[in-house]
């Protein structure tokens, strides 16, 4: 009996809260029959059952045609002064020369590793031009042109390539892993796309500090398949990070062509999905790259939110010195891009058309860089390596006790077998 | 003031240089215990530490999944209202994004305090923690660091958490140089250790035993105090056997020790507190005195952190050891639901291990 009473009371008790949902239901009955409000999206009802598909591909913005003539009538030709234009060209030539020499040095076994920029010179040099000195950069690895444009010297580049005691990274990482605090260039690491959420966080930090700067994040079309790509764009968009995402779509991720990397319209089309203004640009067109990057930079600051650029180009070189790209593409294809769509030649033609430059000047400049670089290579090879104590530092801010013990053990070992180890790494004074 | 102006002048770019002026005013636990105290539990102590961190460092930011409304364990309650949505905010559900975002903020000199909702879900961020956060300073030759980063995550058994709401993951990260790993055993410990973790110039993982969120209630000092990292605490001294654990396991071991004391065994109980870099000296000194060691932890036995401690102690204290080092740990299975009580290194298993060590 008591069970029944309790049960009834319970039921009655539950009647009261039931009133609330009923009222809510009544409220819904009175709404506009076409009200299509859901918390998850701003949408409308439709009677036609249709799957959404991209109907048009995103066009590629250009200023110069393949022969270096300005085809974009609205382009303001006065925005890049002569001295700057020549410097940009010289930096592309310098990058190209540097690549040729370091590639050969690797082939001769003088450096362990190198990655060239063939075909992407205008993309990397040009995108750095409109940036301010206090903009921060998080890059992938094929962006030495950015460093040259921001003022990194050949000496500093050699220090990293050869892991000398002058290397910022103290010889701990592979060649091509650059970093410079002075140039706002965060240290490169090998894991792909990991720098992308860093750039989102850094872009949010800029927003919080009220700075009118951007974080630029470089990455390739292959890296864009990583989960970190998704994480970073989504986080940057939802938090309003001042981050400019810059994709180098060069057609390949090592041997994998883009047709096996994604099925959508490249990388730019994904930006919309995250609510990020996005644009595609001809990465072989120096003037277009500069203009688009400048506008994107302004937009990033103005909107306090991310912007995405996809720069189209072609990776003419091997992926790296550990790769032979002839195994997955033809010589003719590479030659086509070198002859017909060469970013350096295109800008050179523009400069020649302006009467600012000659082919002979390119030749003599490259020759000059070549001899200087060769000298620096020979010098860097003989340069002392960082002191062995650097092996143990910077794991933490201070060396922890367990690592001190290991350092001591290594020194004791070297006292017996030191002659068995490389002689160009000094360990004098270590305990 | 002078320091910060000078710092701004010298640096165009942020690059994670930390001005630890905030920690200057912090007291030691002993000093703080003399002041005002409040009876609060572990989640409230965490909340209090976060509050102090946000108020003493205007570059401190708290974020993660659902932290805006107070967090699924109430650890961030009231913080968004107090400090605003720009400093305390929800993120999309992306653990790799949360940690990567934090590294980027730290790289520009901020103090990101990221939350991973359960330690079980830290694995999507494993790459960001191991390959990025841990190596950030080293690989850049100390040009930059992400030392401002702290990652908090609830860990450990909770009675009914099954596979993905119970795991202890410290062993995975202890294998990675460059990280600090901290696990508190109580409300007082949580507050002081968390403030140290936040202010430490290294990326730090702070695992909070979730079963203690409400059950560990103590008189916690109101003051801003810090408990040093890398230092174990001798919770109870004894002479027959050294017993080492961390987190919830310290309480389990305390009960096991009480049982053993009734048999006339004098146990020295040590709370390791910091898993990496761990306090080798305190454990070594204790074992040299007692000659016996029992290590217990919830995470699985094989390659669990107890293995590191056992191997180190037999190397350093070989001549002092009177019996084989005993490891009591979670079984080498995924964490089970209905078998939880059989799986865990409970007080009876620990008690038997203590007796084995002493009676060998």
Coordinates of N, CA, C and O in Angstrom, one line a residue, chain A residues 133-136 168-170 172-173 179-187 189 191 194 197-198 200-202 204-209 227-228 231 234-235 238-239 391 393-397 400 402, chain B residues 12-15 17 61 85-86 89-92 94 96-98 100-101 103-105 107-108 110 127-128 131-132 134 136-144 177-180 201-202 276-277 280:
Chain A
X133 N 58.8 44.0 -40.1 CA 59.9 43.3 -39.4 C 59.4 42.6 -38.1 O 60.1 41.6 -37.7
X134 N 58.4 43.1 -37.4 CA 58.0 42.4 -36.2 C 56.8 41.5 -36.4 O 56.1 41.1 -35.4
X135 N 56.5 41.1 -37.6 CA 55.6 40.0 -37.8 C 56.3 38.7 -37.5 O 57.5 38.6 -37.8
X136 N 55.6 37.7 -37.0 CA 56.2 36.4 -36.6 C 56.0 35.4 -37.7 O 54.9 35.3 -38.3
X168 N 72.4 28.8 -34.7 CA 71.4 29.2 -33.7 C 71.0 27.9 -32.9 O 70.8 28.0 -31.7
X169 N 70.8 26.9 -33.7 CA 70.3 25.6 -33.1 C 71.4 24.8 -32.4 O 71.1 23.6 -32.0
X170 N 72.6 25.3 -32.4 CA 73.8 24.6 -31.7 C 74.0 23.2 -32.3 O 74.4 22.3 -31.6
X172 N 72.1 21.0 -33.3 CA 71.3 19.8 -32.8 C 70.3 19.3 -33.8 O 69.9 18.1 -33.7
X173 N 69.9 20.1 -34.7 CA 68.9 19.6 -35.7 C 69.6 19.4 -37.1 O 70.7 19.9 -37.3
X179 N 66.2 29.1 -37.7 CA 65.4 29.9 -36.7 C 66.2 31.1 -36.5 O 67.5 31.1 -36.5
X180 N 65.5 32.2 -36.3 CA 66.2 33.5 -35.9 C 65.3 34.4 -35.2 O 64.2 34.8 -35.6
X181 N 65.7 34.6 -33.9 CA 64.9 35.5 -33.1 C 64.8 36.9 -33.7 O 63.8 37.5 -33.7
X182 N 66.0 37.4 -34.1 CA 66.1 38.7 -34.7 C 65.1 38.9 -35.9 O 64.5 39.9 -36.0
X183 N 65.0 37.8 -36.7 CA 64.2 37.9 -37.9 C 62.7 37.5 -37.6 O 61.9 37.4 -38.6
X184 N 62.4 37.2 -36.4 CA 61.0 36.7 -36.1 C 60.7 35.4 -36.7 O 59.5 35.1 -37.0
X185 N 61.7 34.5 -36.9 CA 61.5 33.3 -37.6 C 61.6 32.1 -36.6 O 62.7 31.8 -36.1
X186 N 60.5 31.6 -36.2 CA 60.5 30.5 -35.2 C 61.2 29.3 -35.7 O 61.2 29.0 -36.9
X187 N 61.8 28.5 -34.8 CA 62.7 27.4 -35.2 C 61.8 26.3 -36.0 O 60.8 26.0 -35.5
X189 N 60.8 22.7 -37.3 CA 61.0 21.3 -36.9 C 60.5 20.4 -38.0 O 59.7 20.8 -38.8
X191 N 58.5 17.5 -37.9 CA 57.1 17.0 -38.0 C 56.2 17.9 -38.7 O 56.1 19.1 -38.4
X194 N 52.9 20.6 -37.5 CA 52.8 20.9 -36.1 C 52.9 22.4 -35.8 O 52.4 22.9 -34.8
X197 N 49.1 24.8 -35.5 CA 48.4 25.3 -34.3 C 49.3 26.3 -33.4 O 48.7 27.1 -32.7
X198 N 50.6 26.1 -33.6 CA 51.4 27.1 -32.9 C 51.1 28.5 -33.4 O 51.0 29.5 -32.7
X200 N 48.4 29.5 -34.7 CA 47.1 30.0 -34.3 C 47.2 30.6 -32.9 O 46.7 31.6 -32.6
X201 N 47.9 29.9 -32.0 CA 48.1 30.4 -30.6 C 48.9 31.7 -30.6 O 48.5 32.6 -29.9
X202 N 49.9 31.7 -31.4 CA 50.7 33.0 -31.5 C 49.9 34.1 -32.0 O 50.0 35.3 -31.6
X204 N 46.7 34.4 -31.7 CA 45.8 34.8 -30.7 C 46.5 35.7 -29.6 O 46.0 36.7 -29.1
X205 N 47.8 35.3 -29.4 CA 48.6 36.1 -28.4 C 48.7 37.6 -29.0 O 48.6 38.5 -28.2
X206 N 49.0 37.7 -30.3 CA 49.1 39.0 -30.9 C 47.8 39.8 -30.7 O 47.8 41.0 -30.4
X207 N 46.7 39.1 -30.9 CA 45.4 39.8 -30.7 C 45.2 40.3 -29.3 O 44.8 41.4 -29.0
X208 N 45.6 39.4 -28.3 CA 45.5 39.8 -26.9 C 46.4 41.0 -26.6 O 46.0 41.9 -25.8
X209 N 47.6 41.0 -27.2 CA 48.5 42.1 -26.8 C 48.2 43.4 -27.6 O 48.8 44.4 -27.4
X227 N 46.1 16.3 -39.3 CA 45.1 16.7 -38.4 C 45.4 18.1 -37.9 O 44.5 18.9 -37.6
X228 N 46.7 18.5 -37.7 CA 47.0 19.8 -37.2 C 46.6 20.9 -38.1 O 46.3 22.0 -37.6
X231 N 43.0 21.4 -37.0 CA 43.0 21.9 -35.7 C 43.3 23.4 -35.7 O 42.6 24.2 -35.0
X234 N 40.6 25.8 -37.5 CA 39.4 25.8 -36.7 C 39.6 26.7 -35.5 O 38.8 27.5 -35.1
X235 N 40.8 26.4 -34.8 CA 41.0 27.2 -33.6 C 41.3 28.7 -33.9 O 40.8 29.6 -33.2
X238 N 37.8 30.2 -34.7 CA 36.9 30.4 -33.5 C 37.4 31.4 -32.5 O 36.7 32.1 -31.9
X239 N 38.8 31.5 -32.4 CA 39.3 32.4 -31.4 C 39.7 33.8 -32.0 O 40.0 34.7 -31.3
X391 N 75.3 19.3 -25.8 CA 74.5 18.2 -25.9 C 73.5 18.1 -24.7 O 72.4 17.6 -24.8
X393 N 72.7 20.8 -22.5 CA 72.0 22.0 -22.1 C 70.7 22.1 -22.8 O 70.5 21.5 -23.9
X394 N 69.8 23.0 -22.3 CA 68.6 23.4 -22.9 C 67.5 22.3 -23.1 O 66.5 22.5 -23.7
X395 N 67.7 21.1 -22.5 CA 66.6 20.1 -22.5 C 65.6 20.8 -21.5 O 64.4 20.8 -21.9
X396 N 66.1 21.3 -20.4 CA 65.2 22.1 -19.5 C 66.0 23.4 -19.4 O 67.1 23.6 -19.9
X397 N 65.4 24.3 -18.6 CA 66.1 25.6 -18.4 C 67.4 25.4 -17.6 O 68.4 26.0 -17.8
X400 N 68.9 18.8 -15.3 CA 68.4 18.1 -14.1 C 69.5 17.1 -13.6 O 70.4 16.7 -14.3
X402 N 69.7 13.9 -13.1 CA 69.9 12.6 -13.8 C 70.8 12.9 -15.0 O 71.6 12.0 -15.4
Chain B
X12 N 62.0 42.7 -30.1 CA 60.9 43.0 -31.1 C 59.9 41.8 -31.0 O 58.8 42.0 -31.1
X13 N 60.5 40.6 -31.0 CA 59.6 39.4 -31.0 C 59.5 38.8 -29.6 O 60.4 38.9 -28.8
X14 N 58.4 38.2 -29.4 CA 58.1 37.6 -28.1 C 59.0 36.5 -27.7 O 59.8 36.5 -26.8
X15 N 58.9 35.4 -28.5 CA 59.8 34.2 -28.4 C 59.9 33.7 -26.9 O 61.0 33.3 -26.5
X17 N 60.2 34.5 -23.8 CA 61.0 34.8 -22.6 C 60.1 35.2 -21.5 O 59.3 36.0 -21.5
X61 N 46.5 32.6 -19.4 CA 45.3 32.3 -20.1 C 44.9 30.9 -19.8 O 45.7 30.0 -19.8
X85 N 36.2 36.5 -21.2 CA 36.2 35.5 -22.2 C 37.4 35.4 -23.1 O 37.6 34.5 -23.8
X86 N 38.2 36.5 -23.0 CA 39.5 36.4 -23.8 C 40.6 35.7 -23.1 O 41.5 35.2 -23.7
X89 N 38.6 30.6 -21.8 CA 37.7 30.3 -22.9 C 37.6 28.8 -23.3 O 38.5 28.1 -23.1
X90 N 36.5 28.5 -24.0 CA 36.3 27.2 -24.6 C 37.1 27.1 -25.9 O 37.2 28.1 -26.6
X91 N 37.5 25.9 -26.2 CA 38.1 25.6 -27.5 C 37.3 24.6 -28.2 O 36.5 23.9 -27.6
X92 N 37.4 24.5 -29.5 CA 36.8 23.4 -30.2 C 37.4 22.1 -29.6 O 38.4 22.1 -29.0
X94 N 39.5 19.5 -29.9 CA 40.7 19.1 -30.6 C 41.9 19.2 -29.7 O 42.5 20.2 -29.4
X96 N 45.0 18.0 -30.0 CA 46.2 18.4 -30.7 C 46.2 19.9 -30.9 O 47.2 20.6 -30.8
X97 N 45.0 20.5 -31.2 CA 44.8 21.9 -31.4 C 45.1 22.6 -30.1 O 45.7 23.7 -30.0
X98 N 44.5 22.1 -29.0 CA 44.6 22.8 -27.7 C 46.1 22.9 -27.3 O 46.6 24.0 -26.9
X100 N 48.8 22.5 -29.2 CA 49.6 23.3 -30.2 C 49.4 24.8 -30.0 O 50.3 25.6 -30.1
X101 N 48.1 25.1 -29.8 CA 47.7 26.5 -29.6 C 48.5 27.1 -28.3 O 49.0 28.2 -28.4
X103 N 51.3 26.0 -27.1 CA 52.8 26.1 -27.4 C 53.0 27.5 -28.1 O 53.9 28.2 -27.8
X104 N 52.1 27.8 -29.1 CA 52.2 29.0 -29.8 C 52.1 30.3 -28.9 O 52.9 31.2 -29.1
X105 N 51.2 30.2 -28.0 CA 51.0 31.3 -27.1 C 52.3 31.5 -26.2 O 52.8 32.6 -26.0
X107 N 55.2 30.5 -26.9 CA 56.3 31.0 -27.8 C 56.4 32.5 -27.9 O 57.4 33.1 -28.1
X108 N 55.2 33.2 -27.6 CA 55.2 34.6 -27.6 C 55.2 35.2 -26.2 O 54.8 36.4 -26.0
X110 N 53.5 34.2 -23.5 CA 52.3 34.1 -22.7 C 52.4 32.9 -21.7 O 53.3 32.1 -21.8
X127 N 51.9 13.9 -30.1 CA 52.9 14.5 -31.0 C 53.3 15.9 -30.6 O 54.5 16.3 -30.5
X128 N 52.3 16.7 -30.3 CA 52.5 18.1 -29.9 C 53.3 18.2 -28.6 O 54.2 19.1 -28.5
X131 N 57.0 15.8 -29.5 CA 57.9 16.3 -30.6 C 58.1 17.8 -30.6 O 59.0 18.3 -31.1
X132 N 57.1 18.5 -30.0 CA 57.1 19.9 -30.1 C 57.4 20.5 -28.7 O 58.5 21.1 -28.5
X134 N 58.2 19.4 -25.7 CA 59.4 18.9 -25.0 C 60.7 19.3 -25.6 O 61.7 19.5 -25.0
X136 N 61.2 22.0 -27.7 CA 61.1 23.4 -28.2 C 62.4 24.2 -27.9 O 63.0 24.9 -28.7
X137 N 62.8 24.1 -26.6 CA 64.0 24.9 -26.2 C 65.3 24.3 -26.7 O 66.1 25.0 -27.3
X138 N 65.3 23.0 -26.7 CA 66.6 22.3 -27.0 C 66.9 22.5 -28.5 O 68.0 22.8 -28.9
X139 N 65.9 22.2 -29.4 CA 66.1 22.3 -30.8 C 66.4 23.7 -31.3 O 67.0 23.9 -32.4
X140 N 66.0 24.7 -30.5 CA 66.3 26.1 -31.0 C 67.5 26.6 -30.3 O 67.8 27.8 -30.4
X141 N 68.3 25.8 -29.7 CA 69.5 26.3 -29.0 C 69.2 27.3 -28.0 O 70.0 28.3 -27.7
X142 N 68.0 27.2 -27.3 CA 67.5 28.1 -26.3 C 67.2 29.5 -26.9 O 67.1 30.5 -26.2
X143 N 67.0 29.6 -28.2 CA 66.6 30.8 -28.8 C 65.2 31.1 -28.4 O 64.8 32.3 -28.2
X144 N 64.4 30.1 -28.2 CA 63.0 30.3 -27.8 C 62.6 29.1 -26.9 O 63.3 28.1 -26.9
X177 N 62.5 13.4 -22.4 CA 63.2 14.6 -21.8 C 62.6 15.9 -22.3 O 62.2 16.0 -23.4
X178 N 62.6 16.9 -21.4 CA 62.1 18.2 -21.7 C 60.8 18.5 -21.1 O 60.4 19.7 -21.0
X179 N 60.1 17.5 -20.5 CA 58.8 17.8 -19.9 C 59.0 17.6 -18.4 O 59.8 16.8 -17.9
X180 N 58.2 18.4 -17.6 CA 58.1 18.1 -16.2 C 56.7 17.5 -16.0 O 55.7 17.8 -16.7
X201 N 59.7 27.5 -15.7 CA 60.0 27.8 -17.1 C 60.2 26.7 -18.0 O 60.9 26.7 -19.0
X202 N 59.5 25.6 -17.8 CA 59.5 24.4 -18.6 C 58.1 23.9 -18.9 O 57.2 24.1 -18.0
X276 N 58.8 13.6 -13.3 CA 60.0 14.0 -14.0 C 60.3 15.5 -13.8 O 59.4 16.3 -13.9
X277 N 61.5 15.8 -13.5 CA 62.6 15.0 -13.1 C 62.4 14.6 -11.6 O 62.1 15.4 -10.8
X280 N 65.6 11.6 -7.0 CA 66.3 10.3 -6.8 C 66.9 10.3 -5.4 O 67.0 9.3 -4.7

